[in-house]
mmCIF file of C-alpha atoms and ligand atoms in Angstrom:
data_model
loop_
_atom_site.group_PDB
_atom_site.id
_atom_site.type_symbol
_atom_site.label_atom_id
_atom_site.label_comp_id
_atom_site.label_asym_id
_atom_site.label_seq_id
_atom_site.Cartn_x
_atom_site.Cartn_y
_atom_site.Cartn_z
ATOM 1 C CA MET L 1 -11.318 26.784 2.168
ATOM 2 C CA LEU L 2 -9.077 24.222 0.423
ATOM 3 C CA GLU L 3 -5.790 25.405 -0.234
ATOM 4 C CA LEU L 4 -2.830 23.635 -1.855
ATOM 5 C CA TYR L 5 1.404 24.153 -1.957
ATOM 6 C CA HIS L 6 2.859 22.125 -3.875
ATOM 7 C CA GLY L 7 5.443 21.478 -6.347
ATOM 8 C CA GLY L 8 3.785 20.296 -9.406
ATOM 9 C CA HIS L 9 4.895 16.910 -10.376
ATOM 10 C CA THR L 10 6.970 15.634 -7.178
ATOM 11 C CA THR L 11 5.819 12.292 -6.311
ATOM 12 C CA CYS L 12 4.603 14.248 -3.034
ATOM 13 C CA SER L 13 3.035 17.041 -4.415
ATOM 14 C CA ARG L 14 0.866 13.881 -6.796
ATOM 15 C CA LYS L 15 0.266 12.424 -4.246
ATOM 16 C CA ALA L 16 -1.684 14.965 -2.604
ATOM 17 C CA ARG L 17 -3.019 16.161 -6.335
ATOM 18 C CA LEU L 18 -4.597 13.083 -7.303
ATOM 19 C CA CYS L 19 -6.638 12.854 -4.140
ATOM 20 C CA LEU L 20 -8.103 16.319 -3.756
ATOM 21 C CA LYS L 21 -8.704 15.071 -7.827
ATOM 22 C CA GLU L 22 -10.111 12.059 -6.953
ATOM 23 C CA LYS L 23 -12.497 13.425 -3.959
ATOM 24 C CA GLY L 24 -13.787 16.368 -6.434
ATOM 25 C CA LEU L 25 -12.916 19.139 -4.050
ATOM 26 C CA ALA L 26 -11.086 22.205 -5.482
ATOM 27 C CA TYR L 27 -9.059 24.038 -4.194
ATOM 28 C CA ALA L 28 -6.817 27.449 -4.232
ATOM 29 C CA SER L 29 -3.624 26.340 -6.490
ATOM 30 C CA HIS L 30 0.268 27.441 -5.193
ATOM 31 C CA PHE L 31 2.731 26.179 -6.433
ATOM 32 C CA LEU L 32 6.466 26.413 -5.730
ATOM 33 C CA ASN L 33 9.296 26.202 -7.769
ATOM 34 C CA LEU L 34 11.419 24.156 -5.322
ATOM 35 C CA ARG L 35 14.373 24.409 -7.307
ATOM 36 C CA GLY L 36 14.143 28.171 -6.412
ATOM 37 C CA PHE L 37 14.715 27.405 -3.030
ATOM 38 C CA ASP L 38 10.560 28.856 -2.647
ATOM 39 C CA GLN L 39 10.403 25.709 -0.402
ATOM 40 C CA HIS L 40 12.441 28.172 2.344
ATOM 41 C CA ALA L 41 10.608 30.842 2.371
ATOM 42 C CA PRO L 42 10.433 32.657 5.805
ATOM 43 C CA ALA L 43 6.753 32.456 5.157
ATOM 44 C CA TYR L 44 6.016 29.415 3.957
ATOM 45 C CA LEU L 45 8.220 27.948 6.653
ATOM 46 C CA LYS L 46 5.393 29.151 9.043
ATOM 47 C CA LEU L 47 3.142 26.948 7.205
ATOM 48 C CA ASN L 48 5.535 23.738 6.960
ATOM 49 C CA PRO L 49 8.693 24.219 9.677
ATOM 50 C CA ASN L 50 9.931 21.345 7.738
ATOM 51 C CA GLY L 51 10.930 23.593 4.617
ATOM 52 C CA VAL L 52 9.168 20.870 1.862
ATOM 53 C CA VAL L 53 5.849 20.619 -0.303
ATOM 54 C CA PRO L 54 3.007 19.511 -0.266
ATOM 55 C CA THR L 55 0.821 22.148 2.814
ATOM 56 C CA LEU L 56 -3.262 21.588 2.756
ATOM 57 C CA VAL L 57 -4.520 24.321 4.466
ATOM 58 C CA ASP L 58 -7.739 23.774 4.635
ATOM 59 C CA ASP L 59 -9.823 26.951 6.898
ATOM 60 C CA GLY L 60 -6.996 28.721 7.728
ATOM 61 C CA GLU L 61 -5.433 25.410 9.907
ATOM 62 C CA ALA L 62 -2.207 24.003 7.695
ATOM 63 C CA ILE L 63 -1.500 20.320 7.862
ATOM 64 C CA VAL L 64 1.615 19.037 7.008
ATOM 65 C CA ASP L 65 2.983 15.840 5.268
ATOM 66 C CA SER L 66 1.092 14.066 2.324
ATOM 67 C CA MET L 67 -0.158 10.342 3.293
ATOM 68 C CA LEU L 68 -1.432 12.584 6.275
ATOM 69 C CA ILE L 69 -3.433 15.326 3.829
ATOM 70 C CA ASN L 70 -4.522 12.381 2.057
ATOM 71 C CA GLU L 71 -6.275 10.558 5.264
ATOM 72 C CA TYR L 72 -7.533 14.131 6.219
ATOM 73 C CA LEU L 73 -8.797 14.899 3.054
ATOM 74 C CA ASP L 74 -10.611 11.826 3.366
ATOM 75 C CA GLU L 75 -11.814 12.047 6.648
ATOM 76 C CA LYS L 76 -13.360 15.093 6.509
ATOM 77 C CA TYR L 77 -14.420 15.654 3.270
ATOM 78 C CA ASP L 78 -16.211 11.982 3.493
ATOM 79 C CA GLN L 79 -19.308 12.375 0.569
ATOM 80 C CA GLN L 80 -18.410 9.742 -2.272
ATOM 81 C CA PRO L 81 -15.629 8.380 -3.507
ATOM 82 C CA ARG L 82 -14.539 6.816 -0.356
ATOM 83 C CA LEU L 83 -11.198 6.009 -0.307
ATOM 84 C CA ARG L 84 -10.512 4.039 2.860
ATOM 85 C CA PRO L 85 -12.135 1.042 3.901
ATOM 86 C CA SER L 86 -14.416 1.283 6.760
ATOM 87 C CA ASN L 87 -13.401 -1.119 8.900
ATOM 88 C CA PRO L 88 -10.148 -0.958 11.395
ATOM 89 C CA ARG L 89 -8.719 -4.118 10.187
ATOM 90 C CA ASP L 90 -9.071 -3.057 7.061
ATOM 91 C CA LYS L 91 -7.424 0.697 7.093
ATOM 92 C CA ALA L 92 -4.894 -0.354 9.412
ATOM 93 C CA ARG L 93 -3.798 -3.156 5.881
ATOM 94 C CA MET L 94 -4.282 -0.230 3.767
ATOM 95 C CA ARG L 95 -2.046 2.043 6.046
ATOM 96 C CA VAL L 96 0.655 -0.803 5.640
ATOM 97 C CA TRP L 97 0.702 0.622 1.760
ATOM 98 C CA THR L 98 0.917 4.116 2.212
ATOM 99 C CA LYS L 99 2.983 3.691 5.082
ATOM 100 C CA LEU L 100 5.347 2.053 2.464
ATOM 101 C CA ALA L 101 5.352 4.746 0.184
ATOM 102 C CA SER L 102 5.950 6.887 2.755
ATOM 103 C CA ASP L 103 9.160 5.660 3.841
ATOM 104 C CA HIS L 104 10.693 4.541 1.147
ATOM 105 C CA GLY L 105 9.107 5.966 -2.600
ATOM 106 C CA LEU L 106 11.279 8.625 -2.405
ATOM 107 C CA ALA L 107 14.190 7.167 -1.913
ATOM 108 C CA GLY L 108 13.726 5.636 -4.908
ATOM 109 C CA VAL L 109 13.701 8.628 -6.955
ATOM 110 C CA VAL L 110 15.923 10.702 -5.088
ATOM 111 C CA PRO L 111 18.880 9.512 -6.700
ATOM 112 C CA ARG L 112 17.899 10.011 -10.257
ATOM 113 C CA ILE L 113 16.116 13.758 -10.299
ATOM 114 C CA TRP L 114 18.377 15.708 -7.231
ATOM 115 C CA PRO L 115 21.048 15.785 -9.481
ATOM 116 C CA THR L 116 20.118 17.281 -11.610
ATOM 117 C CA PHE L 117 19.266 20.186 -8.847
ATOM 118 C CA LYS L 118 22.786 21.031 -9.456
ATOM 119 C CA ALA L 119 22.388 23.676 -12.760
ATOM 120 C CA GLN L 120 20.718 26.065 -10.053
ATOM 121 C CA THR L 121 23.405 25.637 -6.933
ATOM 122 C CA ASP L 122 26.037 26.141 -9.764
ATOM 123 C CA LYS L 123 24.283 29.621 -10.177
ATOM 124 C CA LEU L 124 24.722 31.061 -6.799
ATOM 125 C CA LYS L 125 27.815 32.321 -5.793
ATOM 126 C CA PRO L 126 29.956 30.648 -2.677
ATOM 127 C CA ASN L 127 27.900 33.390 -0.279
ATOM 128 C CA GLU L 128 25.211 32.363 -1.395
ATOM 129 C CA LEU L 129 24.506 29.129 -1.940
ATOM 130 C CA GLN L 130 25.798 29.027 2.438
ATOM 131 C CA GLU L 131 22.871 31.475 2.889
ATOM 132 C CA THR L 132 20.684 29.045 0.794
ATOM 133 C CA LEU L 133 21.361 26.224 2.859
ATOM 134 C CA GLY L 134 21.769 28.269 5.879
ATOM 135 C CA ARG L 135 17.633 28.713 5.633
ATOM 136 C CA ILE L 136 17.349 24.752 4.911
ATOM 137 C CA PRO L 137 15.509 23.923 8.851
ATOM 138 C CA LEU L 138 15.844 19.833 8.430
ATOM 139 C CA GLN L 139 19.737 18.469 8.768
ATOM 140 C CA GLU L 140 18.823 15.906 6.482
ATOM 141 C CA ARG L 141 17.547 18.619 3.785
ATOM 142 C CA GLN L 142 20.208 20.707 4.495
ATOM 143 C CA GLU L 143 22.972 17.821 3.304
ATOM 144 C CA ARG L 144 21.384 16.212 0.648
ATOM 145 C CA TRP L 145 21.324 20.295 -0.840
ATOM 146 C CA ALA L 146 24.989 20.093 0.060
ATOM 147 C CA LYS L 147 25.362 16.800 -1.431
ATOM 148 C CA VAL L 148 23.386 18.330 -4.728
ATOM 149 C CA ALA L 149 25.988 20.869 -4.894
ATOM 150 C CA ARG L 150 29.128 19.330 -5.035
ATOM 151 C CA GLY L 151 27.547 16.812 -7.400
ATOM 152 C CA GLY L 152 28.469 14.609 -4.598
ATOM 153 C CA PHE L 153 25.289 11.464 -5.647
ATOM 154 C CA GLY L 154 27.413 8.677 -7.160
ATOM 155 C CA ASP L 155 26.517 5.178 -7.551
ATOM 156 C CA GLN L 156 26.039 3.999 -3.727
ATOM 157 C CA ASP L 157 23.298 6.548 -3.601
ATOM 158 C CA LEU L 158 21.764 5.102 -7.416
ATOM 159 C CA ASP L 159 22.008 1.650 -5.511
ATOM 160 C CA ALA L 160 20.100 2.722 -2.404
ATOM 161 C CA GLY L 161 17.053 4.498 -5.087
ATOM 162 C CA ARG L 162 17.302 0.935 -7.261
ATOM 163 C CA ASN L 163 17.380 -1.106 -3.629
ATOM 164 C CA ALA L 164 14.361 1.110 -2.241
ATOM 165 C CA ALA L 165 12.314 0.634 -5.472
ATOM 166 C CA SER L 166 12.590 -2.781 -5.658
ATOM 167 C CA LEU L 167 11.609 -3.512 -1.860
ATOM 168 C CA ILE L 168 7.870 -1.439 -3.225
ATOM 169 C CA ILE L 169 7.585 -3.484 -6.559
ATOM 170 C CA THR L 170 8.091 -6.767 -4.897
ATOM 171 C CA ARG L 171 6.045 -6.318 -1.717
ATOM 172 C CA MET L 172 3.588 -4.532 -4.495
ATOM 173 C CA GLU L 173 3.993 -7.771 -6.838
ATOM 174 C CA ALA L 174 3.296 -9.993 -3.911
ATOM 175 C CA GLY L 175 0.518 -8.474 -3.037
ATOM 176 C CA LEU L 176 -1.674 -7.222 -5.122
ATOM 177 C CA GLY L 177 -3.901 -10.295 -5.649
ATOM 178 C CA ASP L 178 -6.201 -10.291 -7.909
ATOM 179 C CA GLY L 179 -6.656 -7.004 -7.894
ATOM 180 C CA PRO L 180 -7.311 -4.975 -9.679
ATOM 181 C CA TRP L 181 -6.322 -2.611 -6.844
ATOM 182 C CA LEU L 182 -3.941 -2.926 -4.028
ATOM 183 C CA MET L 183 -7.285 -2.994 -1.409
ATOM 184 C CA GLY L 184 -8.940 -5.705 -4.126
ATOM 185 C CA ASP L 185 -11.937 -3.710 -5.367
ATOM 186 C CA GLN L 186 -12.242 -0.502 -3.714
ATOM 187 C CA TYR L 187 -9.876 2.038 -4.873
ATOM 188 C CA THR L 188 -8.142 3.465 -2.311
ATOM 189 C CA LEU L 189 -5.441 5.655 -0.751
ATOM 190 C CA ALA L 190 -3.471 2.738 -1.077
ATOM 191 C CA ASP L 191 -2.981 2.894 -4.577
ATOM 192 C CA ILE L 192 -2.911 6.881 -4.463
ATOM 193 C CA ASP L 193 0.136 7.214 -2.493
ATOM 194 C CA LEU L 194 1.826 4.987 -4.639
ATOM 195 C CA VAL L 195 1.766 5.537 -7.777
ATOM 196 C CA PRO L 196 3.375 8.381 -8.111
ATOM 197 C CA PHE L 197 6.307 7.002 -6.824
ATOM 198 C CA VAL L 198 5.509 3.544 -9.274
ATOM 199 C CA ASP L 199 5.083 5.854 -12.283
ATOM 200 C CA ARG L 200 8.853 6.743 -11.963
ATOM 201 C CA PHE L 201 9.984 3.597 -11.514
ATOM 202 C CA ALA L 202 8.942 2.434 -14.455
ATOM 203 C CA GLU L 203 10.936 5.607 -16.252
ATOM 204 C CA PHE L 204 14.106 4.492 -14.202
ATOM 205 C CA TYR L 205 13.397 1.222 -13.332
ATOM 206 C CA PRO L 206 12.320 -0.131 -16.533
ATOM 207 C CA ASP L 207 14.205 -4.185 -16.467
ATOM 208 C CA MET L 208 12.313 -4.207 -12.476
ATOM 209 C CA LEU L 209 9.416 -2.558 -13.989
ATOM 210 C CA ASN L 210 8.122 -4.521 -16.663
ATOM 211 C CA ALA L 211 5.349 -6.992 -17.833
ATOM 212 C CA SER L 212 7.871 -10.445 -17.063
ATOM 213 C CA ALA L 213 9.384 -9.116 -14.173
ATOM 214 C CA ALA L 214 6.499 -7.732 -12.228
ATOM 215 C CA PRO L 215 3.879 -8.697 -14.699
ATOM 216 C CA LYS L 216 0.380 -7.283 -11.432
ATOM 217 C CA VAL L 217 2.358 -4.242 -10.859
ATOM 218 C CA THR L 218 2.624 -2.958 -14.925
ATOM 219 C CA ALA L 219 -1.250 -4.094 -15.118
ATOM 220 C CA TRP L 220 -1.980 -2.523 -12.203
ATOM 221 C CA LEU L 221 0.376 1.066 -13.577
ATOM 222 C CA ALA L 222 -1.537 0.826 -16.717
ATOM 223 C CA ARG L 223 -5.354 0.365 -14.696
ATOM 224 C CA MET L 224 -3.742 3.518 -13.117
ATOM 225 C CA ARG L 225 -2.475 5.593 -15.696
ATOM 226 C CA GLU L 226 -6.145 5.497 -17.577
ATOM 227 C CA ARG L 227 -8.088 7.079 -14.854
ATOM 228 C CA PRO L 228 -9.458 10.705 -15.142
ATOM 229 C CA ALA L 229 -7.575 11.953 -12.537
ATOM 230 C CA VAL L 230 -4.588 10.313 -12.809
ATOM 231 C CA LYS L 231 -4.603 11.751 -16.430
ATOM 232 C CA ALA L 232 -5.695 14.891 -14.980
ATOM 233 C CA VAL L 233 -3.551 15.923 -12.426
ATOM 234 C CA TRP L 234 -0.064 14.203 -14.286
ATOM 235 C CA ALA L 235 -1.350 16.773 -17.858
ATOM 236 C CA THR L 236 -0.058 20.038 -15.552
ATOM 237 C CA ASP L 237 1.904 21.052 -12.855
ATOM 238 C CA GLU L 238 0.058 23.788 -12.217
ATOM 239 C CA ALA L 239 2.458 26.329 -12.237
ATOM 240 C CA PRO L 240 1.576 29.870 -13.456
ATOM 241 C CA ALA L 241 1.886 30.182 -16.998
ATOM 242 C CA LYS L 242 5.279 32.201 -17.909
ATOM 243 C CA ALA L 243 4.716 35.573 -19.455
ATOM 244 C CA ALA L 244 5.687 35.526 -22.709
HETATM 245 N N1 GSH S 301 7.101 12.880 3.935
HETATM 246 C C1 GSH S 301 6.490 13.707 3.450
HETATM 247 C C2 GSH S 301 8.063 14.424 2.307
HETATM 248 C C3 GSH S 301 8.204 15.888 1.526
HETATM 249 C C4 GSH S 301 9.470 16.036 1.143
HETATM 250 O O1 GSH S 301 10.291 15.306 0.568
HETATM 251 N N2 GSH S 301 8.119 16.786 -0.688
HETATM 252 C C5 GSH S 301 9.813 17.157 -1.784
HETATM 253 C C6 GSH S 301 8.958 16.735 -2.506
HETATM 254 S S1 GSH S 301 8.638 15.089 -3.368
HETATM 255 C C7 GSH S 301 10.099 18.544 -1.346
HETATM 256 O O2 GSH S 301 9.524 19.277 -0.888
HETATM 257 N N3 GSH S 301 11.557 18.837 -1.405
HETATM 258 C C8 GSH S 301 12.266 19.976 -2.044
HETATM 259 C C9 GSH S 301 13.773 20.105 -1.091
HETATM 260 O O3 GSH S 301 13.225 18.878 0.198
HETATM 261 O O4 GSH S 301 14.088 20.512 -0.692
HETATM 262 C C10 GSH S 301 5.597 14.656 2.202
HETATM 263 O O5 GSH S 301 5.080 13.856 1.764
HETATM 264 O O6 GSH S 301 4.945 15.501 2.374
#
């Protein structure tokens, strides 16, 4: 049985949810409220010692990191549609795209999203904040949550986010060719791994991502947004219904 622990509409969660949807794979969905720090609960850290989402569990075996989860899903469940090229050279070319998403995607969205988490950290008393920070396993994340709490995101962070988004948009604009997908005729994990980030870039950086500044990426994003699987994943965060 497949299970996915995810944070709903977070970019990395959408990556894995979209791959599962495109493959037509059923799974038990476990929604984690990241603003409520569910990702640092001891039981979850046993599955994902990094304290982040998503985590796939397949017959009891936990697999972490959205890029690796998607590769695993396509390799293990190799029924159609195949989401990776079969020859090694094209597969390596595809992985350059998925690595680009993995290396720079989050950097492009974090400075726009994370400052809003301050509303949650503000609800904590000083000792509760210290305890919460103390449960975060990765130092980089601990520092990022501490920065949220002290309202430390500023212009430098916004510039860094913009630069990361620009890097991705520029590479995609140069690499898209005649499309329709990043790997030409074959729709692959390259498209799946990048779209959650590029979708948010269109919202955060409309001056960089529009039909005149980046016509190929803009057209690709429009094609992606028309895919039934993208529509379905974007339409719900899979959070349990709240009691009225
Ligand atoms: N490289 C990891 C990054 C995972 C990641 O940073 N996930 C974010 C959501 S997009 C998260 O869990 N954030 C909550 C936190 O850091 O506390 C992946 O792609 O799975």
